[in-house]
PDB file of C-alpha atoms in Angstrom:
ATOM      1  CA  UNK A   1      15.432 -27.877   0.040  1.00 95.00           C
ATOM      2  CA  UNK A   2      12.321 -27.526  -2.138  1.00 98.00           C
ATOM      3  CA  UNK A   3      11.586 -25.641  -5.335  1.00 98.00           C
ATOM      4  CA  UNK A   4       7.971 -24.358  -5.703  1.00 98.00           C
ATOM      5  CA  UNK A   5       6.121 -21.578  -7.317  1.00 98.00           C
ATOM      6  CA  UNK A   6       6.531 -18.392  -5.874  1.00 98.00           C
ATOM      7  CA  UNK A   7       3.826 -16.794  -3.597  1.00 98.00           C
ATOM      8  CA  UNK A   8       3.413 -12.991  -2.998  1.00 97.00           C
ATOM      9  CA  UNK A   9       4.733 -13.546   0.656  1.00 98.00           C
ATOM     10  CA  UNK A  10       8.077 -14.484  -1.176  1.00 98.00           C
ATOM     11  CA  UNK A  11       8.516 -11.216  -2.889  1.00 98.00           C
ATOM     12  CA  UNK A  12      10.733  -9.412  -0.379  1.00 98.00           C
ATOM     13  CA  UNK A  13      13.265 -12.139  -0.269  1.00 98.00           C
ATOM     14  CA  UNK A  14      13.085 -12.638  -4.105  1.00 98.00           C
ATOM     15  CA  UNK A  15      13.802  -8.899  -4.650  1.00 98.00           C
ATOM     16  CA  UNK A  16      16.703  -8.931  -2.413  1.00 98.00           C
ATOM     17  CA  UNK A  17      18.256 -11.875  -3.996  1.00 98.00           C
ATOM     18  CA  UNK A  18      17.538 -10.467  -7.546  1.00 98.00           C
ATOM     19  CA  UNK A  19      19.113  -7.034  -6.594  1.00 98.00           C
ATOM     20  CA  UNK A  20      22.167  -8.671  -5.235  1.00 98.00           C
ATOM     21  CA  UNK A  21      22.810 -10.132  -8.547  1.00 98.00           C
ATOM     22  CA  UNK A  22      22.069  -6.930 -10.315  1.00 98.00           C
ATOM     23  CA  UNK A  23      24.395  -5.038  -8.048  1.00 98.00           C
ATOM     24  CA  UNK A  24      27.189  -7.587  -8.516  1.00 97.00           C
ATOM     25  CA  UNK A  25      27.102  -6.379 -12.166  1.00 96.00           C
ATOM     26  CA  UNK A  26      28.563  -9.578 -13.539  1.00 96.00           C
ATOM     27  CA  UNK A  27      25.768 -11.958 -14.679  1.00 96.00           C
ATOM     28  CA  UNK A  28      22.446 -10.069 -15.216  1.00 97.00           C
ATOM     29  CA  UNK A  29      22.029  -7.546 -18.082  1.00 96.00           C
ATOM     30  CA  UNK A  30      19.699  -5.314 -15.792  1.00 96.00           C
ATOM     31  CA  UNK A  31      21.261  -2.350 -14.211  1.00 97.00           C
ATOM     32  CA  UNK A  32      18.282  -1.004 -12.200  1.00 97.00           C
ATOM     33  CA  UNK A  33      17.321  -2.602  -8.925  1.00 98.00           C
ATOM     34  CA  UNK A  34      13.810  -3.615  -8.190  1.00 98.00           C
ATOM     35  CA  UNK A  35      11.614  -2.087  -5.540  1.00 98.00           C
ATOM     36  CA  UNK A  36       8.518  -3.482  -3.929  1.00 98.00           C
ATOM     37  CA  UNK A  37       6.200  -2.067  -6.811  1.00 98.00           C
ATOM     38  CA  UNK A  38       8.531  -2.799  -9.756  1.00 98.00           C
ATOM     39  CA  UNK A  39       9.417  -6.259  -8.327  1.00 98.00           C
ATOM     40  CA  UNK A  40       5.859  -7.357  -7.898  1.00 98.00           C
ATOM     41  CA  UNK A  41       5.069  -6.362 -11.602  1.00 98.00           C
ATOM     42  CA  UNK A  42       8.230  -7.897 -12.895  1.00 98.00           C
ATOM     43  CA  UNK A  43       7.705 -11.417 -11.234  1.00 98.00           C
ATOM     44  CA  UNK A  44       3.971 -11.310 -12.085  1.00 98.00           C
ATOM     45  CA  UNK A  45       4.670 -10.700 -15.780  1.00 98.00           C
ATOM     46  CA  UNK A  46       6.698 -13.867 -16.078  1.00 98.00           C
ATOM     47  CA  UNK A  47       5.308 -17.052 -17.366  1.00 98.00           C
ATOM     48  CA  UNK A  48       6.539 -19.040 -14.337  1.00 98.00           C
ATOM     49  CA  UNK A  49       8.690 -18.051 -11.286  1.00 98.00           C
ATOM     50  CA  UNK A  50      10.096 -20.648  -9.005  1.00 98.00           C
ATOM     51  CA  UNK A  51      11.811 -20.222  -5.697  1.00 98.00           C
ATOM     52  CA  UNK A  52      14.161 -22.503  -3.770  1.00 98.00           C
ATOM     53  CA  UNK A  53      13.284 -22.725  -0.125  1.00 98.00           C
ATOM     54  CA  UNK A  54      15.360 -24.132   2.560  1.00 97.00           C
ATOM     55  CA  UNK A  55      14.020 -24.320   6.147  1.00 96.00           C
ATOM     56  CA  UNK A  56      11.333 -21.803   5.284  1.00 96.00           C
ATOM     57  CA  UNK A  57      13.755 -19.277   3.808  1.00 98.00           C
ATOM     58  CA  UNK A  58      13.859 -18.395   0.006  1.00 98.00           C
ATOM     59  CA  UNK A  59      17.551 -18.957  -1.010  1.00 98.00           C
ATOM     60  CA  UNK A  60      16.999 -18.751  -4.752  1.00 98.00           C
ATOM     61  CA  UNK A  61      14.773 -18.214  -7.644  1.00 98.00           C
ATOM     62  CA  UNK A  62      14.273 -18.318 -11.350  1.00 98.00           C
ATOM     63  CA  UNK A  63      11.965 -16.589 -13.943  1.00 98.00           C
ATOM     64  CA  UNK A  64      10.894 -18.456 -17.057  1.00 98.00           C
ATOM     65  CA  UNK A  65       9.305 -16.595 -20.100  1.00 98.00           C
ATOM     66  CA  UNK A  66       9.288 -16.732 -23.904  1.00 98.00           C
ATOM     67  CA  UNK A  67      12.545 -15.828 -25.548  1.00 98.00           C
ATOM     68  CA  UNK A  68      10.469 -14.296 -28.601  1.00 96.00           C
ATOM     69  CA  UNK A  69       7.120 -14.113 -29.792  1.00 97.00           C
ATOM     70  CA  UNK A  70       4.977 -15.597 -32.680  1.00 97.00           C
ATOM     71  CA  UNK A  71       6.862 -18.230 -34.645  1.00 97.00           C
ATOM     72  CA  UNK A  72       9.505 -18.455 -31.990  1.00 98.00           C
ATOM     73  CA  UNK A  73       7.181 -18.287 -29.044  1.00 97.00           C
ATOM     74  CA  UNK A  74       7.837 -21.886 -28.318  1.00 98.00           C
ATOM     75  CA  UNK A  75      11.414 -21.106 -27.123  1.00 98.00           C
ATOM     76  CA  UNK A  76      11.680 -20.317 -23.413  1.00 98.00           C
ATOM     77  CA  UNK A  77      14.184 -18.117 -21.642  1.00 98.00           C
ATOM     78  CA  UNK A  78      15.088 -18.092 -18.030  1.00 98.00           C
ATOM     79  CA  UNK A  79      17.380 -16.434 -15.393  1.00 98.00           C
ATOM     80  CA  UNK A  80      18.528 -17.908 -12.139  1.00 98.00           C
ATOM     81  CA  UNK A  81      19.676 -16.182  -8.961  1.00 98.00           C
ATOM     82  CA  UNK A  82      20.993 -17.756  -5.644  1.00 98.00           C
ATOM     83  CA  UNK A  83      21.668 -15.835  -2.519  1.00 98.00           C
ATOM     84  CA  UNK A  84      25.395 -15.219  -2.249  1.00 96.00           C
ATOM     85  CA  UNK A  85      25.422 -16.676   1.340  1.00 96.00           C
ATOM     86  CA  UNK A  86      23.971 -19.968   0.042  1.00 97.00           C
ATOM     87  CA  UNK A  87      25.962 -20.426  -3.290  1.00 96.00           C
ATOM     88  CA  UNK A  88      28.049 -23.594  -3.565  1.00 94.00           C
ATOM     89  CA  UNK A  89      25.192 -25.892  -2.307  1.00 96.00           C
ATOM     90  CA  UNK A  90      23.823 -26.952  -5.899  1.00 96.00           C
ATOM     91  CA  UNK A  91      20.748 -24.739  -5.464  1.00 98.00           C
ATOM     92  CA  UNK A  92      21.267 -23.554  -9.007  1.00 98.00           C
ATOM     93  CA  UNK A  93      21.011 -27.086 -10.267  1.00 98.00           C
ATOM     94  CA  UNK A  94      17.856 -27.672  -8.645  1.00 98.00           C
ATOM     95  CA  UNK A  95      16.497 -24.479 -10.074  1.00 98.00           C
ATOM     96  CA  UNK A  96      17.517 -25.356 -13.631  1.00 98.00           C
ATOM     97  CA  UNK A  97      16.029 -28.862 -13.296  1.00 98.00           C
ATOM     98  CA  UNK A  98      12.837 -27.456 -12.112  1.00 98.00           C
ATOM     99  CA  UNK A  99      12.889 -24.909 -14.919  1.00 98.00           C
ATOM    100  CA  UNK A 100      13.207 -27.627 -17.425  1.00 98.00           C
ATOM    101  CA  UNK A 101      10.206 -29.473 -16.033  1.00 98.00           C
ATOM    102  CA  UNK A 102       8.115 -26.210 -15.764  1.00 98.00           C
ATOM    103  CA  UNK A 103       9.234 -25.154 -19.307  1.00 98.00           C
ATOM    104  CA  UNK A 104       7.715 -28.427 -20.675  1.00 98.00           C
ATOM    105  CA  UNK A 105       4.499 -27.798 -18.708  1.00 98.00           C
ATOM    106  CA  UNK A 106       4.227 -24.255 -19.978  1.00 98.00           C
ATOM    107  CA  UNK A 107       4.510 -25.391 -23.593  1.00 98.00           C
ATOM    108  CA  UNK A 108       7.939 -24.676 -24.378  1.00 98.00           C
ATOM    109  CA  UNK A 109      10.027 -27.080 -26.340  1.00 98.00           C
ATOM    110  CA  UNK A 110      13.422 -25.433 -26.317  1.00 98.00           C
ATOM    111  CA  UNK A 111      15.208 -23.432 -23.567  1.00 98.00           C
ATOM    112  CA  UNK A 112      17.566 -20.697 -24.679  1.00 98.00           C
ATOM    113  CA  UNK A 113      20.000 -18.613 -22.765  1.00 98.00           C
ATOM    114  CA  UNK A 114      21.010 -15.577 -24.691  1.00 97.00           C
ATOM    115  CA  UNK A 115      23.672 -13.827 -22.496  1.00 95.00           C
ATOM    116  CA  UNK A 116      25.791 -16.271 -20.382  1.00 98.00           C
ATOM    117  CA  UNK A 117      28.990 -14.440 -19.534  1.00 98.00           C
ATOM    118  CA  UNK A 118      31.937 -16.405 -20.504  1.00 98.00           C
ATOM    119  CA  UNK A 119      33.669 -15.814 -17.240  1.00 97.00           C
ATOM    120  CA  UNK A 120      30.741 -17.424 -15.451  1.00 97.00           C
ATOM    121  CA  UNK A 121      32.174 -20.827 -15.467  1.00 97.00           C
ATOM    122  CA  UNK A 122      30.114 -22.309 -12.716  1.00 95.00           C
ATOM    123  CA  UNK A 123      26.868 -21.552 -14.650  1.00 97.00           C
ATOM    124  CA  UNK A 124      28.436 -22.652 -17.959  1.00 98.00           C
ATOM    125  CA  UNK A 125      29.651 -25.932 -16.411  1.00 98.00           C
ATOM    126  CA  UNK A 126      26.132 -26.518 -14.873  1.00 98.00           C
ATOM    127  CA  UNK A 127      24.472 -25.886 -18.148  1.00 98.00           C
ATOM    128  CA  UNK A 128      26.681 -28.256 -20.088  1.00 98.00           C
ATOM    129  CA  UNK A 129      26.382 -30.949 -17.474  1.00 98.00           C
ATOM    130  CA  UNK A 130      22.718 -30.673 -17.887  1.00 98.00           C
ATOM    131  CA  UNK A 131      22.669 -31.059 -21.572  1.00 98.00           C
ATOM    132  CA  UNK A 132      22.699 -27.424 -22.874  1.00 98.00           C
ATOM    133  CA  UNK A 133      24.753 -26.821 -25.960  1.00 98.00           C
ATOM    134  CA  UNK A 134      26.871 -23.545 -26.449  1.00 98.00           C
ATOM    135  CA  UNK A 135      25.801 -21.942 -29.714  1.00 97.00           C
ATOM    136  CA  UNK A 136      28.869 -19.849 -30.087  1.00 97.00           C
ATOM    137  CA  UNK A 137      30.592 -16.837 -28.658  1.00 98.00           C
ATOM    138  CA  UNK A 138      29.585 -13.073 -29.017  1.00 98.00           C
ATOM    139  CA  UNK A 139      32.681 -10.980 -28.521  1.00 98.00           C
ATOM    140  CA  UNK A 140      32.336  -8.204 -26.101  1.00 98.00           C
ATOM    141  CA  UNK A 141      28.627  -8.879 -25.654  1.00 98.00           C
ATOM    142  CA  UNK A 142      28.383  -8.070 -21.924  1.00 98.00           C
ATOM    143  CA  UNK A 143      29.462  -4.793 -20.185  1.00 98.00           C
ATOM    144  CA  UNK A 144      30.650  -5.688 -16.722  1.00 97.00           C
ATOM    145  CA  UNK A 145      29.951  -3.391 -13.653  1.00 96.00           C
ATOM    146  CA  UNK A 146      33.522  -2.012 -13.943  1.00 96.00           C
ATOM    147  CA  UNK A 147      33.058  -0.981 -17.458  1.00 97.00           C
ATOM    148  CA  UNK A 148      35.071  -3.764 -19.310  1.00 97.00           C
ATOM    149  CA  UNK A 149      33.458  -6.038 -21.766  1.00 98.00           C
ATOM    150  CA  UNK A 150      33.338  -9.809 -21.825  1.00 98.00           C
ATOM    151  CA  UNK A 151      32.141 -12.433 -24.331  1.00 98.00           C
ATOM    152  CA  UNK A 152      28.894 -13.995 -23.890  1.00 98.00           C
ATOM    153  CA  UNK A 153      27.990 -17.538 -24.808  1.00 98.00           C
ATOM    154  CA  UNK A 154      24.407 -18.206 -25.729  1.00 98.00           C
ATOM    155  CA  UNK A 155      23.195 -21.894 -24.834  1.00 98.00           C
ATOM    156  CA  UNK A 156      20.123 -24.032 -25.843  1.00 98.00           C
ATOM    157  CA  UNK A 157      18.627 -27.327 -24.876  1.00 98.00           C
ATOM    158  CA  UNK A 158      15.551 -29.052 -26.293  1.00 98.00           C
ATOM    159  CA  UNK A 159      12.961 -29.901 -23.582  1.00 97.00           C
TER     160      UNK A 159
END
């Protein structure tokens, strides 16, 4: 498996993986799926987009962009998505590690995740293993697909 910068030819697979996570309704705050036009625009506006490729197939991706502007523009934010059929293969770990490297190259000195759902234990354990620190808990900060609310746990790591 390799992690590399996305190419326009990857967009179909990227949009499918992104939409899969959106439809699950348990990790991403977005509720609307991407189509070919909105997906191309969305990924193009990011600071960096990496894809995990295995045997010529895109199996995961991440987006990296500023968490804020101006005096806080040095703090990056990222989101990660892995195709459900490929989960459990440590693809997420490779995406996060590449994001840390790319974050430094893009001029970020901190990486912050604003809305990690408390029940997303696999992501939380991964982040903690890679040196991210939980900042606290925001009660009822995420509305799940079924309508109930769960806590979110912001995380950060210096790069």
